[in-house]
């Protein structure tokens, strides 16, 4: 079974600074997807960024980028120019590339990010 | 606009009653829907995978007679918590995998906060 580990229960960053959230995973599959989700106090699940395992290039979405190290099974999220609205719980998630119920997401325990003004 | 509608958003009921939560895909057909449970300050835990026209696949430790899942159409799945007790109080959230777009991320509903008195 796949596992996702987020080793930082809480992180804080100053507004306008950069912060990196860590995520490691364990799998024997070669075809999979990785995601970072943001969950603000409203508890909506908001997709931040995703990475296909077959792509060597790291995904980027505006101020959000990932450092995907496939061999090390590491998938960290970098938030640049942090804003107050970035404060939330961040979940790293894994999804198999094969079908059926394997499309389910496996989540890490989350990292609570605080942004200080 | 919202792609997935989850209803109700918040329900309070007495112990012993049954509660039905709906998850509706608004813009597309969904072969597979997922039901997650989230306790305060914890991660999302998959309860079951719901496939249209067939029985749901439950994760280990989830009582299928307690949490009844029906996926009668390609746009609607329901989760019924039968004879609910205070320990069933939690945040329940569904997600939808678009039919034929398995390389795309899942879409989440806004969740249902269930409080059993």
PDB file of C-alpha atoms in Angstrom:
ATOM      1  CA  UNK A   1       0.000   0.000   0.000  1.00  0.00           C
ATOM      2  CA  UNK A   2       1.077   3.505  -0.711  1.00  0.00           C
ATOM      3  CA  UNK A   3       1.907   5.867   2.116  1.00  0.00           C
ATOM      4  CA  UNK A   4       2.384   9.614   2.220  1.00  0.00           C
ATOM      5  CA  UNK A   5       4.386  11.301   4.961  1.00  0.00           C
ATOM      6  CA  UNK A   6       4.383  14.970   5.875  1.00  0.00           C
ATOM      7  CA  UNK A   7       6.940  15.430   8.617  1.00  0.00           C
ATOM      8  CA  UNK A   8       6.098  19.038   9.476  1.00  0.00           C
ATOM      9  CA  UNK A   9       2.849  19.313  11.466  1.00  0.00           C
ATOM     10  CA  UNK A  10       3.157  23.106  11.533  1.00  0.00           C
ATOM     11  CA  UNK A  11       5.131  25.742   9.673  1.00  0.00           C
ATOM     12  CA  UNK A  12       5.161  29.509   9.766  1.00  0.00           C
ATOM     13  CA  UNK A  13       6.415  32.118   7.339  1.00  0.00           C
ATOM     14  CA  UNK A  14       6.588  35.868   7.185  1.00  0.00           C
ATOM     15  CA  UNK A  15       4.457  37.580   4.618  1.00  0.00           C
ATOM     16  CA  UNK A  16       6.340  37.985   1.289  1.00  0.00           C
ATOM     17  CA  UNK A  17       8.862  35.327   2.251  1.00  0.00           C
ATOM     18  CA  UNK A  18       9.309  31.830   0.847  1.00  0.00           C
ATOM     19  CA  UNK A  19       8.427  28.586   2.583  1.00  0.00           C
ATOM     20  CA  UNK A  20       8.877  24.942   1.624  1.00  0.00           C
ATOM     21  CA  UNK A  21       6.598  22.150   2.792  1.00  0.00           C
ATOM     22  CA  UNK A  22       7.965  18.617   2.740  1.00  0.00           C
ATOM     23  CA  UNK A  23       6.343  15.420   1.545  1.00  0.00           C
ATOM     24  CA  UNK A  24       7.694  11.942   0.979  1.00  0.00           C
ATOM     25  CA  UNK A  25       5.837   8.920  -0.284  1.00  0.00           C
ATOM     26  CA  UNK A  26       6.309   5.224  -0.692  1.00  0.00           C
ATOM     27  CA  UNK A  27       5.134   3.230  -3.688  1.00  0.00           C
ATOM     28  CA  UNK A  28       6.191   0.382  -5.924  1.00  0.00           C
ATOM     29  CA  UNK A  29       4.286   1.806  -8.897  1.00  0.00           C
ATOM     30  CA  UNK A  30       5.877   3.671 -11.766  1.00  0.00           C
ATOM     31  CA  UNK A  31       2.732   5.424 -12.994  1.00  0.00           C
ATOM     32  CA  UNK A  32       1.178   7.808 -10.487  1.00  0.00           C
ATOM     33  CA  UNK A  33       0.195  11.373  -9.731  1.00  0.00           C
ATOM     34  CA  UNK A  34       1.076  13.611  -6.822  1.00  0.00           C
ATOM     35  CA  UNK A  35      -0.944  16.558  -5.584  1.00  0.00           C
ATOM     36  CA  UNK A  36      -0.849  19.362  -3.080  1.00  0.00           C
ATOM     37  CA  UNK A  37      -4.218  20.450  -1.708  1.00  0.00           C
ATOM     38  CA  UNK A  38      -4.962  23.480   0.424  1.00  0.00           C
ATOM     39  CA  UNK A  39      -7.708  23.375   3.047  1.00  0.00           C
ATOM     40  CA  UNK A  40      -8.537  26.779   4.571  1.00  0.00           C
ATOM     41  CA  UNK A  41     -10.756  27.127   7.649  1.00  0.00           C
ATOM     42  CA  UNK A  42     -13.803  26.823   5.381  1.00  0.00           C
ATOM     43  CA  UNK A  43     -12.636  23.220   4.887  1.00  0.00           C
ATOM     44  CA  UNK A  44     -12.940  23.369   1.115  1.00  0.00           C
ATOM     45  CA  UNK A  45     -10.355  21.207  -0.622  1.00  0.00           C
ATOM     46  CA  UNK A  46      -8.531  23.361  -3.142  1.00  0.00           C
ATOM     47  CA  UNK A  47      -6.102  21.869  -5.614  1.00  0.00           C
ATOM     48  CA  UNK A  48      -2.850  23.810  -5.538  1.00  0.00           C
ATOM     49  CA  UNK A  49      -0.657  21.875  -7.923  1.00  0.00           C
ATOM     50  CA  UNK A  50      -0.199  18.423  -9.411  1.00  0.00           C
ATOM     51  CA  UNK A  51       2.664  16.419 -10.853  1.00  0.00           C
ATOM     52  CA  UNK A  52       2.608  13.440 -13.177  1.00  0.00           C
ATOM     53  CA  UNK A  53       5.310  10.941 -12.255  1.00  0.00           C
ATOM     54  CA  UNK A  54       6.391  10.464 -15.866  1.00  0.00           C
ATOM     55  CA  UNK A  55       7.204  14.152 -16.232  1.00  0.00           C
ATOM     56  CA  UNK A  56      10.700  15.145 -15.217  1.00  0.00           C
ATOM     57  CA  UNK A  57       9.919  18.837 -15.243  1.00  0.00           C
ATOM     58  CA  UNK A  58       8.718  20.241 -11.941  1.00  0.00           C
ATOM     59  CA  UNK A  59       5.195  21.649 -12.006  1.00  0.00           C
ATOM     60  CA  UNK A  60       4.660  25.363 -11.413  1.00  0.00           C
ATOM     61  CA  UNK A  61       1.501  27.370 -10.793  1.00  0.00           C
ATOM     62  CA  UNK A  62       2.187  31.060 -10.282  1.00  0.00           C
ATOM     63  CA  UNK A  63       3.764  31.390  -6.800  1.00  0.00           C
ATOM     64  CA  UNK A  64       3.583  27.657  -6.164  1.00  0.00           C
ATOM     65  CA  UNK A  65       6.160  25.192  -7.408  1.00  0.00           C
ATOM     66  CA  UNK A  66       7.241  21.697  -6.544  1.00  0.00           C
ATOM     67  CA  UNK A  67      10.554  19.913  -6.259  1.00  0.00           C
ATOM     68  CA  UNK A  68       9.810  16.401  -7.486  1.00  0.00           C
ATOM     69  CA  UNK A  69      12.577  13.916  -6.818  1.00  0.00           C
ATOM     70  CA  UNK A  70      11.295  10.606  -8.136  1.00  0.00           C
ATOM     71  CA  UNK A  71      14.206   8.454  -7.072  1.00  0.00           C
ATOM     72  CA  UNK A  72      14.092   9.850  -3.567  1.00  0.00           C
ATOM     73  CA  UNK A  73      10.267   9.734  -3.563  1.00  0.00           C
ATOM     74  CA  UNK A  74      10.112  13.310  -2.445  1.00  0.00           C
ATOM     75  CA  UNK A  75       7.581  15.957  -3.462  1.00  0.00           C
ATOM     76  CA  UNK A  76       8.030  19.297  -1.709  1.00  0.00           C
ATOM     77  CA  UNK A  77       5.946  22.426  -2.229  1.00  0.00           C
ATOM     78  CA  UNK A  78       7.519  25.857  -2.390  1.00  0.00           C
ATOM     79  CA  UNK A  79       5.376  28.918  -1.831  1.00  0.00           C
ATOM     80  CA  UNK A  80       7.032  32.142  -2.925  1.00  0.00           C
ATOM     81  CA  UNK A  81       6.009  35.655  -1.888  1.00  0.00           C
ATOM     82  CA  UNK A  82       3.728  34.239   0.795  1.00  0.00           C
ATOM     83  CA  UNK A  83       0.413  35.994   1.295  1.00  0.00           C
ATOM     84  CA  UNK A  84      -1.950  36.049   4.259  1.00  0.00           C
ATOM     85  CA  UNK A  85      -4.454  34.093   2.191  1.00  0.00           C
ATOM     86  CA  UNK A  86      -2.004  31.225   1.922  1.00  0.00           C
ATOM     87  CA  UNK A  87      -2.588  30.371   5.572  1.00  0.00           C
ATOM     88  CA  UNK A  88      -4.255  26.966   5.616  1.00  0.00           C
ATOM     89  CA  UNK A  89      -3.704  23.257   6.116  1.00  0.00           C
ATOM     90  CA  UNK A  90      -1.771  21.764   3.223  1.00  0.00           C
ATOM     91  CA  UNK A  91      -2.127  18.116   2.281  1.00  0.00           C
ATOM     92  CA  UNK A  92       0.141  16.114   0.034  1.00  0.00           C
ATOM     93  CA  UNK A  93      -1.674  13.325  -1.815  1.00  0.00           C
ATOM     94  CA  UNK A  94      -0.835  10.340  -3.986  1.00  0.00           C
ATOM     95  CA  UNK A  95      -2.938   8.702  -6.669  1.00  0.00           C
ATOM     96  CA  UNK A  96      -2.188   5.633  -8.701  1.00  0.00           C
ATOM     97  CA  UNK A  97      -2.136   5.939 -12.465  1.00  0.00           C
ATOM     98  CA  UNK A  98      -4.049   2.698 -12.947  1.00  0.00           C
ATOM     99  CA  UNK A  99      -7.795   2.364 -12.924  1.00  0.00           C
ATOM    100  CA  UNK A 100     -10.836   1.611 -10.823  1.00  0.00           C
ATOM    101  CA  UNK A 101     -10.665   2.154  -7.110  1.00  0.00           C
ATOM    102  CA  UNK A 102      -6.969   2.817  -7.497  1.00  0.00           C
ATOM    103  CA  UNK A 103      -7.933   6.337  -8.446  1.00  0.00           C
ATOM    104  CA  UNK A 104      -8.458   6.954  -4.741  1.00  0.00           C
ATOM    105  CA  UNK A 105      -6.284   9.558  -3.092  1.00  0.00           C
ATOM    106  CA  UNK A 106      -3.973   8.760  -0.208  1.00  0.00           C
ATOM    107  CA  UNK A 107      -3.325  11.832   1.912  1.00  0.00           C
ATOM    108  CA  UNK A 108      -0.533  12.803   4.233  1.00  0.00           C
ATOM    109  CA  UNK A 109      -1.370  14.070   7.716  1.00  0.00           C
ATOM    110  CA  UNK A 110      -1.081  17.669   6.646  1.00  0.00           C
ATOM    111  CA  UNK A 111       0.993  20.736   7.484  1.00  0.00           C
ATOM    112  CA  UNK A 112      -0.646  23.749   9.073  1.00  0.00           C
ATOM    113  CA  UNK A 113       0.845  26.875   7.545  1.00  0.00           C
ATOM    114  CA  UNK A 114       0.675  30.186   9.389  1.00  0.00           C
ATOM    115  CA  UNK A 115       1.537  33.404   7.584  1.00  0.00           C
ATOM    116  CA  UNK A 116       2.678  36.231   9.832  1.00  0.00           C
ATOM    117  CA  UNK A 117       2.101  39.830   8.750  1.00  0.00           C
TER     118      UNK A 117
ATOM    119  CA  UNK B   1     -19.010  27.750 -10.384  1.00  0.00           C
ATOM    120  CA  UNK B   2     -19.157  24.603  -8.302  1.00  0.00           C
ATOM    121  CA  UNK B   3     -18.597  21.350 -10.116  1.00  0.00           C
ATOM    122  CA  UNK B   4     -19.686  19.135  -7.241  1.00  0.00           C
ATOM    123  CA  UNK B   5     -22.635  19.844  -4.973  1.00  0.00           C
ATOM    124  CA  UNK B   6     -22.720  18.253  -1.545  1.00  0.00           C
ATOM    125  CA  UNK B   7     -25.818  18.565   0.597  1.00  0.00           C
ATOM    126  CA  UNK B   8     -26.482  19.285   3.398  1.00  0.00           C
ATOM    127  CA  UNK B   9     -23.513  21.380   4.460  1.00  0.00           C
ATOM    128  CA  UNK B  10     -24.307  21.019   8.147  1.00  0.00           C
ATOM    129  CA  UNK B  11     -26.674  18.747  10.005  1.00  0.00           C
ATOM    130  CA  UNK B  12     -27.412  18.300  13.682  1.00  0.00           C
ATOM    131  CA  UNK B  13     -29.546  15.406  14.784  1.00  0.00           C
ATOM    132  CA  UNK B  14     -30.355  13.208  17.723  1.00  0.00           C
ATOM    133  CA  UNK B  15     -28.591   9.969  18.455  1.00  0.00           C
ATOM    134  CA  UNK B  16     -30.256   6.999  16.788  1.00  0.00           C
ATOM    135  CA  UNK B  17     -31.474   8.781  13.690  1.00  0.00           C
ATOM    136  CA  UNK B  18     -30.237   8.142  10.164  1.00  0.00           C
ATOM    137  CA  UNK B  19     -28.726  10.896   8.068  1.00  0.00           C
ATOM    138  CA  UNK B  20     -28.390  10.983   4.297  1.00  0.00           C
ATOM    139  CA  UNK B  21     -25.716  13.048   2.556  1.00  0.00           C
ATOM    140  CA  UNK B  22     -25.864  13.691  -1.178  1.00  0.00           C
ATOM    141  CA  UNK B  23     -22.975  14.213  -3.552  1.00  0.00           C
ATOM    142  CA  UNK B  24     -23.967  15.431  -6.980  1.00  0.00           C
ATOM    143  CA  UNK B  25     -21.784  15.987 -10.021  1.00  0.00           C
ATOM    144  CA  UNK B  26     -23.129  19.087 -11.759  1.00  0.00           C
ATOM    145  CA  UNK B  27     -21.186  19.375 -14.974  1.00  0.00           C
ATOM    146  CA  UNK B  28     -20.213  15.867 -16.003  1.00  0.00           C
ATOM    147  CA  UNK B  29     -20.866  12.187 -15.572  1.00  0.00           C
ATOM    148  CA  UNK B  30     -18.888  10.464 -12.866  1.00  0.00           C
ATOM    149  CA  UNK B  31     -18.147   6.787 -12.958  1.00  0.00           C
ATOM    150  CA  UNK B  32     -16.485   6.881  -9.585  1.00  0.00           C
ATOM    151  CA  UNK B  33     -17.133   8.901  -6.479  1.00  0.00           C
ATOM    152  CA  UNK B  34     -15.235   8.767  -3.210  1.00  0.00           C
ATOM    153  CA  UNK B  35     -16.351   9.362   0.366  1.00  0.00           C
ATOM    154  CA  UNK B  36     -13.902  10.665   2.948  1.00  0.00           C
ATOM    155  CA  UNK B  37     -14.158  11.358   6.638  1.00  0.00           C
ATOM    156  CA  UNK B  38     -12.148  13.990   8.454  1.00  0.00           C
ATOM    157  CA  UNK B  39     -11.894  14.448  12.198  1.00  0.00           C
ATOM    158  CA  UNK B  40     -10.814  17.854  13.574  1.00  0.00           C
ATOM    159  CA  UNK B  41      -7.183  18.670  12.882  1.00  0.00           C
ATOM    160  CA  UNK B  42      -6.685  15.390  11.088  1.00  0.00           C
ATOM    161  CA  UNK B  43      -6.304  14.290   7.504  1.00  0.00           C
ATOM    162  CA  UNK B  44      -8.921  12.920   5.130  1.00  0.00           C
ATOM    163  CA  UNK B  45      -9.454   9.210   5.438  1.00  0.00           C
ATOM    164  CA  UNK B  46     -11.081   7.333   2.584  1.00  0.00           C
ATOM    165  CA  UNK B  47     -14.188   5.470   3.676  1.00  0.00           C
ATOM    166  CA  UNK B  48     -15.351   3.945   0.420  1.00  0.00           C
ATOM    167  CA  UNK B  49     -15.235   4.083  -3.346  1.00  0.00           C
ATOM    168  CA  UNK B  50     -18.598   4.336  -5.037  1.00  0.00           C
ATOM    169  CA  UNK B  51     -19.061   3.027  -8.563  1.00  0.00           C
ATOM    170  CA  UNK B  52     -22.209   3.667 -10.559  1.00  0.00           C
ATOM    171  CA  UNK B  53     -24.445   0.619 -10.754  1.00  0.00           C
ATOM    172  CA  UNK B  54     -22.397  -1.584  -8.457  1.00  0.00           C
ATOM    173  CA  UNK B  55     -21.699  -2.084  -4.791  1.00  0.00           C
ATOM    174  CA  UNK B  56     -19.357   0.298  -3.089  1.00  0.00           C
ATOM    175  CA  UNK B  57     -15.880  -0.799  -2.086  1.00  0.00           C
ATOM    176  CA  UNK B  58     -15.267  -0.074   1.581  1.00  0.00           C
ATOM    177  CA  UNK B  59     -11.904   0.523   3.201  1.00  0.00           C
ATOM    178  CA  UNK B  60     -10.762  -1.741   5.962  1.00  0.00           C
ATOM    179  CA  UNK B  61     -12.398  -0.900   9.259  1.00  0.00           C
ATOM    180  CA  UNK B  62     -15.383   0.934   7.773  1.00  0.00           C
ATOM    181  CA  UNK B  63     -18.704  -0.705   8.631  1.00  0.00           C
ATOM    182  CA  UNK B  64     -20.664  -1.090   5.409  1.00  0.00           C
ATOM    183  CA  UNK B  65     -23.937  -1.632   7.289  1.00  0.00           C
ATOM    184  CA  UNK B  66     -23.353   1.581   9.198  1.00  0.00           C
ATOM    185  CA  UNK B  67     -22.382   3.714   6.237  1.00  0.00           C
ATOM    186  CA  UNK B  68     -24.659   2.855   3.335  1.00  0.00           C
ATOM    187  CA  UNK B  69     -23.548   4.111  -0.047  1.00  0.00           C
ATOM    188  CA  UNK B  70     -25.754   4.255  -3.106  1.00  0.00           C
ATOM    189  CA  UNK B  71     -24.563   5.343  -6.548  1.00  0.00           C
ATOM    190  CA  UNK B  72     -27.691   4.947  -8.633  1.00  0.00           C
ATOM    191  CA  UNK B  73     -26.792   7.330 -11.424  1.00  0.00           C
ATOM    192  CA  UNK B  74     -23.717   8.797 -13.064  1.00  0.00           C
ATOM    193  CA  UNK B  75     -24.272  12.097 -11.286  1.00  0.00           C
ATOM    194  CA  UNK B  76     -25.420  11.175  -7.790  1.00  0.00           C
ATOM    195  CA  UNK B  77     -24.015   9.225  -4.882  1.00  0.00           C
ATOM    196  CA  UNK B  78     -25.467   9.172  -1.391  1.00  0.00           C
ATOM    197  CA  UNK B  79     -23.977   8.285   1.968  1.00  0.00           C
ATOM    198  CA  UNK B  80     -26.423   7.298   4.707  1.00  0.00           C
ATOM    199  CA  UNK B  81     -25.166   7.145   8.273  1.00  0.00           C
ATOM    200  CA  UNK B  82     -27.550   4.715   9.906  1.00  0.00           C
ATOM    201  CA  UNK B  83     -28.485   4.897  13.570  1.00  0.00           C
ATOM    202  CA  UNK B  84     -25.976   7.684  14.088  1.00  0.00           C
ATOM    203  CA  UNK B  85     -24.244   8.089  17.446  1.00  0.00           C
ATOM    204  CA  UNK B  86     -22.050  10.876  18.834  1.00  0.00           C
ATOM    205  CA  UNK B  87     -18.881   9.072  17.726  1.00  0.00           C
ATOM    206  CA  UNK B  88     -20.097   9.414  14.120  1.00  0.00           C
ATOM    207  CA  UNK B  89     -19.867  13.178  14.415  1.00  0.00           C
ATOM    208  CA  UNK B  90     -17.325  14.274  11.847  1.00  0.00           C
ATOM    209  CA  UNK B  91     -16.772  16.120   8.589  1.00  0.00           C
ATOM    210  CA  UNK B  92     -17.738  14.043   5.554  1.00  0.00           C
ATOM    211  CA  UNK B  93     -16.543  15.027   2.109  1.00  0.00           C
ATOM    212  CA  UNK B  94     -17.058  13.506  -1.301  1.00  0.00           C
ATOM    213  CA  UNK B  95     -14.984  13.714  -4.446  1.00  0.00           C
ATOM    214  CA  UNK B  96     -15.784  12.925  -8.033  1.00  0.00           C
ATOM    215  CA  UNK B  97     -13.664  11.431 -10.808  1.00  0.00           C
ATOM    216  CA  UNK B  98     -14.870  12.534 -14.198  1.00  0.00           C
ATOM    217  CA  UNK B  99     -15.779   9.725 -16.534  1.00  0.00           C
ATOM    218  CA  UNK B 100     -13.238   9.327 -19.306  1.00  0.00           C
ATOM    219  CA  UNK B 101     -10.892  11.898 -17.779  1.00  0.00           C
ATOM    220  CA  UNK B 102      -8.937   9.729 -15.418  1.00  0.00           C
ATOM    221  CA  UNK B 103      -5.817  11.790 -15.957  1.00  0.00           C
ATOM    222  CA  UNK B 104      -7.600  14.763 -14.400  1.00  0.00           C
ATOM    223  CA  UNK B 105      -7.742  15.551 -10.675  1.00  0.00           C
ATOM    224  CA  UNK B 106     -10.814  14.729  -8.644  1.00  0.00           C
ATOM    225  CA  UNK B 107     -13.302  17.439  -7.813  1.00  0.00           C
ATOM    226  CA  UNK B 108     -14.324  17.815  -4.182  1.00  0.00           C
ATOM    227  CA  UNK B 109     -17.629  18.783  -2.656  1.00  0.00           C
ATOM    228  CA  UNK B 110     -17.663  21.396   0.090  1.00  0.00           C
ATOM    229  CA  UNK B 111     -18.264  18.784   2.771  1.00  0.00           C
ATOM    230  CA  UNK B 112     -20.917  18.045   5.368  1.00  0.00           C
ATOM    231  CA  UNK B 113     -20.457  18.728   9.033  1.00  0.00           C
ATOM    232  CA  UNK B 114     -22.372  16.096  10.972  1.00  0.00           C
ATOM    233  CA  UNK B 115     -23.093  16.620  14.654  1.00  0.00           C
ATOM    234  CA  UNK B 116     -24.883  13.908  16.605  1.00  0.00           C
ATOM    235  CA  UNK B 117     -26.287  14.940  19.968  1.00  0.00           C
TER     236      UNK B 117
END
